[in-house]
Amino acid sequence: MSATVAAATPVVFKAACPDCRARSELAATALRLAIGASRRTTFYSFTCPECGTAVRKPAGERIVELLTGGGVRTLRLHQTV
């Protein structure tokens, strides 16, 4: 995943669908980021514009930085004790 930034232009993220293998450019509003307590529970998701598949991929530190910096809506997951 990478972000393309231009002056006064909305951020566009490039993502690939594992099912149909389409490579798409997605606006921040098309993505969701969930930040959990571990790497295993931190992920981003989107719906593939080509095939409609709900895609969920792990998000490491760099991906989290790119997505939050680009205005992607973020959900922080909390553990209940």
mmCIF file of N, CA and C in Angstrom:
data_model
loop_
_atom_site.group_PDB
_atom_site.id
_atom_site.type_symbol
_atom_site.label_atom_id
_atom_site.label_comp_id
_atom_site.label_asym_id
_atom_site.label_seq_id
_atom_site.Cartn_x
_atom_site.Cartn_y
_atom_site.Cartn_z
ATOM 1 N N MET A 1 0.858 -1.164 0.000
ATOM 2 C CA MET A 1 0.000 0.000 0.000
ATOM 3 C C MET A 1 0.897 1.216 0.000
ATOM 4 N N SER A 2 0.553 2.192 -0.829
ATOM 5 C CA SER A 2 1.290 3.439 -0.853
ATOM 6 C C SER A 2 0.314 4.587 -1.038
ATOM 7 N N ALA A 3 0.737 5.762 -0.655
ATOM 8 C CA ALA A 3 -0.120 6.947 -0.769
ATOM 9 C C ALA A 3 0.477 7.890 -1.800
ATOM 10 N N THR A 4 -0.387 8.494 -2.600
ATOM 11 C CA THR A 4 0.021 9.482 -3.573
ATOM 12 C C THR A 4 -0.519 10.825 -3.102
ATOM 13 N N VAL A 5 0.365 11.827 -2.936
ATOM 14 C CA VAL A 5 -0.058 13.122 -2.415
ATOM 15 C C VAL A 5 0.336 14.215 -3.396
ATOM 16 N N ALA A 6 -0.596 15.116 -3.681
ATOM 17 C CA ALA A 6 -0.313 16.294 -4.497
ATOM 18 C C ALA A 6 -0.910 17.490 -3.782
ATOM 19 N N ALA A 7 -0.387 18.665 -4.064
ATOM 20 C CA ALA A 7 -0.861 19.879 -3.405
ATOM 21 C C ALA A 7 -2.355 20.069 -3.642
ATOM 22 N N ALA A 8 -3.112 20.302 -2.551
ATOM 23 C CA ALA A 8 -4.550 20.574 -2.587
ATOM 24 C C ALA A 8 -5.361 19.458 -3.231
ATOM 25 N N THR A 9 -4.827 18.266 -3.269
ATOM 26 C CA THR A 9 -5.520 17.118 -3.831
ATOM 27 C C THR A 9 -5.746 16.098 -2.726
ATOM 28 N N PRO A 10 -6.927 15.472 -2.699
ATOM 29 C CA PRO A 10 -7.159 14.452 -1.678
ATOM 30 C C PRO A 10 -6.139 13.316 -1.790
ATOM 31 N N VAL A 11 -5.840 12.699 -0.667
ATOM 32 C CA VAL A 11 -4.908 11.577 -0.647
ATOM 33 C C VAL A 11 -5.584 10.364 -1.272
ATOM 34 N N VAL A 12 -4.842 9.654 -2.098
ATOM 35 C CA VAL A 12 -5.331 8.446 -2.739
ATOM 36 C C VAL A 12 -4.400 7.310 -2.338
ATOM 37 N N PHE A 13 -4.989 6.195 -1.923
ATOM 38 C CA PHE A 13 -4.215 5.028 -1.518
ATOM 39 C C PHE A 13 -4.334 3.949 -2.571
ATOM 40 N N LYS A 14 -3.240 3.261 -2.833
ATOM 41 C CA LYS A 14 -3.246 2.148 -3.770
ATOM 42 C C LYS A 14 -3.334 0.860 -2.970
ATOM 43 N N ALA A 15 -4.249 -0.008 -3.375
ATOM 44 C CA ALA A 15 -4.429 -1.277 -2.676
ATOM 45 C C ALA A 15 -4.766 -2.357 -3.697
ATOM 46 N N ALA A 16 -4.447 -3.600 -3.350
ATOM 47 C CA ALA A 16 -4.713 -4.731 -4.234
ATOM 48 C C ALA A 16 -5.669 -5.705 -3.563
ATOM 49 N N CYS A 17 -6.543 -6.282 -4.363
ATOM 50 C CA CYS A 17 -7.496 -7.281 -3.874
ATOM 51 C C CYS A 17 -6.864 -8.669 -3.995
ATOM 52 N N PRO A 18 -6.846 -9.442 -2.921
ATOM 53 C CA PRO A 18 -6.264 -10.781 -3.004
ATOM 54 C C PRO A 18 -7.135 -11.769 -3.786
ATOM 55 N N ASP A 19 -8.425 -11.470 -3.943
ATOM 56 C CA ASP A 19 -9.317 -12.388 -4.663
ATOM 57 C C ASP A 19 -9.222 -12.218 -6.172
ATOM 58 N N CYS A 20 -9.513 -10.999 -6.671
ATOM 59 C CA CYS A 20 -9.517 -10.789 -8.122
ATOM 60 C C CYS A 20 -8.204 -10.204 -8.631
ATOM 61 N N ARG A 21 -7.315 -9.840 -7.703
ATOM 62 C CA ARG A 21 -5.989 -9.281 -8.014
ATOM 63 C C ARG A 21 -6.038 -7.894 -8.651
ATOM 64 N N ALA A 22 -7.181 -7.238 -8.569
ATOM 65 C CA ALA A 22 -7.290 -5.879 -9.109
ATOM 66 C C ALA A 22 -6.478 -4.932 -8.237
ATOM 67 N N ARG A 23 -5.843 -3.966 -8.878
ATOM 68 C CA ARG A 23 -5.130 -2.907 -8.169
ATOM 69 C C ARG A 23 -5.972 -1.654 -8.321
ATOM 70 N N SER A 24 -6.332 -1.061 -7.188
ATOM 71 C CA SER A 24 -7.245 0.078 -7.207
ATOM 72 C C SER A 24 -6.660 1.265 -6.472
ATOM 73 N N GLU A 25 -7.140 2.443 -6.834
ATOM 74 C CA GLU A 25 -6.818 3.656 -6.101
ATOM 75 C C GLU A 25 -8.059 4.005 -5.283
ATOM 76 N N LEU A 26 -7.882 4.136 -3.977
ATOM 77 C CA LEU A 26 -8.998 4.353 -3.064
ATOM 78 C C LEU A 26 -8.832 5.656 -2.299
ATOM 79 N N ALA A 27 -9.923 6.379 -2.152
ATOM 80 C CA ALA A 27 -9.930 7.583 -1.316
ATOM 81 C C ALA A 27 -9.906 7.160 0.143
ATOM 82 N N ALA A 28 -9.508 8.069 1.009
ATOM 83 C CA ALA A 28 -9.460 7.775 2.454
ATOM 84 C C ALA A 28 -10.815 7.309 2.971
ATOM 85 N N THR A 29 -11.900 7.812 2.400
ATOM 86 C CA THR A 29 -13.240 7.428 2.849
ATOM 87 C C THR A 29 -13.587 5.983 2.509
ATOM 88 N N ALA A 30 -12.839 5.353 1.605
ATOM 89 C CA ALA A 30 -13.098 3.969 1.212
ATOM 90 C C ALA A 30 -12.381 2.963 2.105
ATOM 91 N N LEU A 31 -11.536 3.450 2.996
ATOM 92 C CA LEU A 31 -10.743 2.580 3.863
ATOM 93 C C LEU A 31 -11.143 2.749 5.316
ATOM 94 N N ARG A 32 -10.917 1.709 6.111
ATOM 95 C CA ARG A 32 -11.103 1.748 7.564
ATOM 96 C C ARG A 32 -9.847 1.155 8.195
ATOM 97 N N LEU A 33 -9.433 1.727 9.299
ATOM 98 C CA LEU A 33 -8.264 1.248 10.033
ATOM 99 C C LEU A 33 -8.689 0.878 11.437
ATOM 100 N N ALA A 34 -8.329 -0.316 11.874
ATOM 101 C CA ALA A 34 -8.590 -0.760 13.251
ATOM 102 C C ALA A 34 -7.247 -0.967 13.927
ATOM 103 N N ILE A 35 -7.050 -0.307 15.067
ATOM 104 C CA ILE A 35 -5.799 -0.430 15.804
ATOM 105 C C ILE A 35 -6.076 -1.202 17.081
ATOM 106 N N GLY A 36 -5.473 -2.373 17.177
ATOM 107 C CA GLY A 36 -5.656 -3.238 18.335
ATOM 108 C C GLY A 36 -4.449 -3.222 19.245
ATOM 109 N N ALA A 37 -4.473 -4.104 20.212
ATOM 110 C CA ALA A 37 -3.410 -4.182 21.205
ATOM 111 C C ALA A 37 -2.149 -4.853 20.657
ATOM 112 N N SER A 38 -2.260 -5.529 19.521
ATOM 113 C CA SER A 38 -1.102 -6.231 18.970
ATOM 114 C C SER A 38 -1.092 -6.089 17.453
ATOM 115 N N ARG A 39 -0.015 -6.543 16.852
ATOM 116 C CA ARG A 39 0.085 -6.527 15.389
ATOM 117 C C ARG A 39 -1.019 -7.380 14.768
ATOM 118 N N ARG A 40 -1.384 -8.438 15.467
ATOM 119 C CA ARG A 40 -2.397 -9.363 14.958
ATOM 120 C C ARG A 40 -3.785 -8.725 14.895
ATOM 121 N N THR A 41 -4.025 -7.754 15.756
ATOM 122 C CA THR A 41 -5.343 -7.123 15.809
ATOM 123 C C THR A 41 -5.347 -5.705 15.235
ATOM 124 N N THR A 42 -4.301 -5.365 14.499
ATOM 125 C CA THR A 42 -4.235 -4.068 13.826
ATOM 126 C C THR A 42 -4.309 -4.334 12.322
ATOM 127 N N PHE A 43 -5.330 -3.763 11.678
ATOM 128 C CA PHE A 43 -5.558 -4.062 10.271
ATOM 129 C C PHE A 43 -6.299 -2.910 9.591
ATOM 130 N N TYR A 44 -6.283 -2.935 8.269
ATOM 131 C CA TYR A 44 -7.116 -2.001 7.502
ATOM 132 C C TYR A 44 -8.036 -2.829 6.621
ATOM 133 N N SER A 45 -9.146 -2.226 6.243
ATOM 134 C CA SER A 45 -10.104 -2.953 5.414
ATOM 135 C C SER A 45 -10.721 -2.021 4.380
ATOM 136 N N PHE A 46 -11.202 -2.642 3.310
ATOM 137 C CA PHE A 46 -11.886 -1.920 2.242
ATOM 138 C C PHE A 46 -12.693 -2.922 1.435
ATOM 139 N N THR A 47 -13.599 -2.426 0.628
ATOM 140 C CA THR A 47 -14.347 -3.266 -0.294
ATOM 141 C C THR A 47 -13.742 -3.075 -1.674
ATOM 142 N N CYS A 48 -13.383 -4.174 -2.315
ATOM 143 C CA CYS A 48 -12.780 -4.101 -3.641
ATOM 144 C C CYS A 48 -13.791 -3.499 -4.618
ATOM 145 N N PRO A 49 -13.407 -2.410 -5.291
ATOM 146 C CA PRO A 49 -14.326 -1.791 -6.239
ATOM 147 C C PRO A 49 -14.593 -2.639 -7.486
ATOM 148 N N GLU A 50 -13.723 -3.601 -7.752
ATOM 149 C CA GLU A 50 -13.885 -4.448 -8.937
ATOM 150 C C GLU A 50 -14.807 -5.637 -8.697
ATOM 151 N N CYS A 51 -14.586 -6.373 -7.601
ATOM 152 C CA CYS A 51 -15.356 -7.607 -7.372
ATOM 153 C C CYS A 51 -16.279 -7.546 -6.157
ATOM 154 N N GLY A 52 -16.167 -6.488 -5.348
ATOM 155 C CA GLY A 52 -17.048 -6.337 -4.196
ATOM 156 C C GLY A 52 -16.652 -7.131 -2.970
ATOM 157 N N THR A 53 -15.496 -7.776 -2.994
ATOM 158 C CA THR A 53 -15.022 -8.559 -1.855
ATOM 159 C C THR A 53 -14.620 -7.647 -0.708
ATOM 160 N N ALA A 54 -14.996 -8.025 0.512
ATOM 161 C CA ALA A 54 -14.534 -7.320 1.711
ATOM 162 C C ALA A 54 -13.109 -7.786 1.981
ATOM 163 N N VAL A 55 -12.161 -6.856 1.948
ATOM 164 C CA VAL A 55 -10.741 -7.179 2.098
ATOM 165 C C VAL A 55 -10.252 -6.666 3.443
ATOM 166 N N ARG A 56 -9.485 -7.495 4.133
ATOM 167 C CA ARG A 56 -8.890 -7.130 5.420
ATOM 168 C C ARG A 56 -7.419 -7.520 5.366
ATOM 169 N N LYS A 57 -6.545 -6.535 5.636
ATOM 170 C CA LYS A 57 -5.103 -6.786 5.575
ATOM 171 C C LYS A 57 -4.430 -6.262 6.836
ATOM 172 N N PRO A 58 -3.355 -6.925 7.269
ATOM 173 C CA PRO A 58 -2.627 -6.447 8.443
ATOM 174 C C PRO A 58 -1.996 -5.082 8.180
ATOM 175 N N ALA A 59 -1.889 -4.283 9.231
ATOM 176 C CA ALA A 59 -1.306 -2.944 9.109
ATOM 177 C C ALA A 59 -0.171 -2.797 10.110
ATOM 178 N N GLY A 60 1.042 -2.742 9.594
ATOM 179 C CA GLY A 60 2.199 -2.480 10.440
ATOM 180 C C GLY A 60 2.289 -0.994 10.751
ATOM 181 N N GLU A 61 3.325 -0.617 11.462
ATOM 182 C CA GLU A 61 3.488 0.771 11.902
ATOM 183 C C GLU A 61 3.484 1.769 10.739
ATOM 184 N N ARG A 62 4.185 1.465 9.672
ATOM 185 C CA ARG A 62 4.262 2.387 8.532
ATOM 186 C C ARG A 62 2.895 2.571 7.867
ATOM 187 N N ILE A 63 2.165 1.483 7.694
ATOM 188 C CA ILE A 63 0.818 1.564 7.095
ATOM 189 C C ILE A 63 -0.092 2.394 7.988
ATOM 190 N N VAL A 64 -0.012 2.179 9.305
ATOM 191 C CA VAL A 64 -0.832 2.959 10.240
ATOM 192 C C VAL A 64 -0.510 4.446 10.096
ATOM 193 N N GLU A 65 0.776 4.785 9.997
ATOM 194 C CA GLU A 65 1.184 6.187 9.819
ATOM 195 C C GLU A 65 0.610 6.775 8.537
ATOM 196 N N LEU A 66 0.730 6.048 7.437
ATOM 197 C CA LEU A 66 0.224 6.537 6.159
ATOM 198 C C LEU A 66 -1.288 6.734 6.187
ATOM 199 N N LEU A 67 -1.997 5.756 6.722
ATOM 200 C CA LEU A 67 -3.456 5.828 6.724
ATOM 201 C C LEU A 67 -3.976 6.925 7.649
ATOM 202 N N THR A 68 -3.427 7.023 8.848
ATOM 203 C CA THR A 68 -3.904 8.067 9.761
ATOM 204 C C THR A 68 -3.526 9.444 9.231
ATOM 205 N N GLY A 69 -2.342 9.580 8.659
ATOM 206 C CA GLY A 69 -1.910 10.847 8.088
ATOM 207 C C GLY A 69 -2.738 11.256 6.882
ATOM 208 N N GLY A 70 -3.318 10.272 6.209
ATOM 209 C CA GLY A 70 -4.128 10.541 5.027
ATOM 210 C C GLY A 70 -5.607 10.710 5.315
ATOM 211 N N GLY A 71 -5.973 10.675 6.597
ATOM 212 C CA GLY A 71 -7.361 10.935 6.956
ATOM 213 C C GLY A 71 -8.287 9.735 6.973
ATOM 214 N N VAL A 72 -7.735 8.528 6.997
ATOM 215 C CA VAL A 72 -8.579 7.329 7.064
ATOM 216 C C VAL A 72 -9.212 7.227 8.444
ATOM 217 N N ARG A 73 -10.509 6.920 8.473
ATOM 218 C CA ARG A 73 -11.200 6.751 9.752
ATOM 219 C C ARG A 73 -10.591 5.598 10.528
ATOM 220 N N THR A 74 -10.358 5.837 11.817
ATOM 221 C CA THR A 74 -9.662 4.879 12.663
ATOM 222 C C THR A 74 -10.518 4.459 13.841
ATOM 223 N N LEU A 75 -10.524 3.175 14.107
ATOM 224 C CA LEU A 75 -11.204 2.612 15.264
ATOM 225 C C LEU A 75 -10.138 2.020 16.172
ATOM 226 N N ARG A 76 -10.116 2.439 17.403
ATOM 227 C CA ARG A 76 -9.163 1.869 18.363
ATOM 228 C C ARG A 76 -9.857 0.768 19.136
ATOM 229 N N LEU A 77 -9.324 -0.433 19.043
ATOM 230 C CA LEU A 77 -9.900 -1.586 19.721
ATOM 231 C C LEU A 77 -9.316 -1.686 21.118
ATOM 232 N N HIS A 78 -10.168 -1.828 22.107
ATOM 233 C CA HIS A 78 -9.714 -1.930 23.499
ATOM 234 C C HIS A 78 -9.992 -3.328 24.014
ATOM 235 N N GLN A 79 -9.065 -3.837 24.791
ATOM 236 C CA GLN A 79 -9.272 -5.132 25.424
ATOM 237 C C GLN A 79 -10.103 -4.954 26.677
ATOM 238 N N THR A 80 -11.015 -5.878 26.891
ATOM 239 C CA THR A 80 -11.779 -5.865 28.135
ATOM 240 C C THR A 80 -11.149 -6.877 29.079
ATOM 241 N N VAL A 81 -11.065 -6.497 30.340
ATOM 242 C CA VAL A 81 -10.405 -7.359 31.325
ATOM 243 C C VAL A 81 -11.443 -8.095 32.134
#
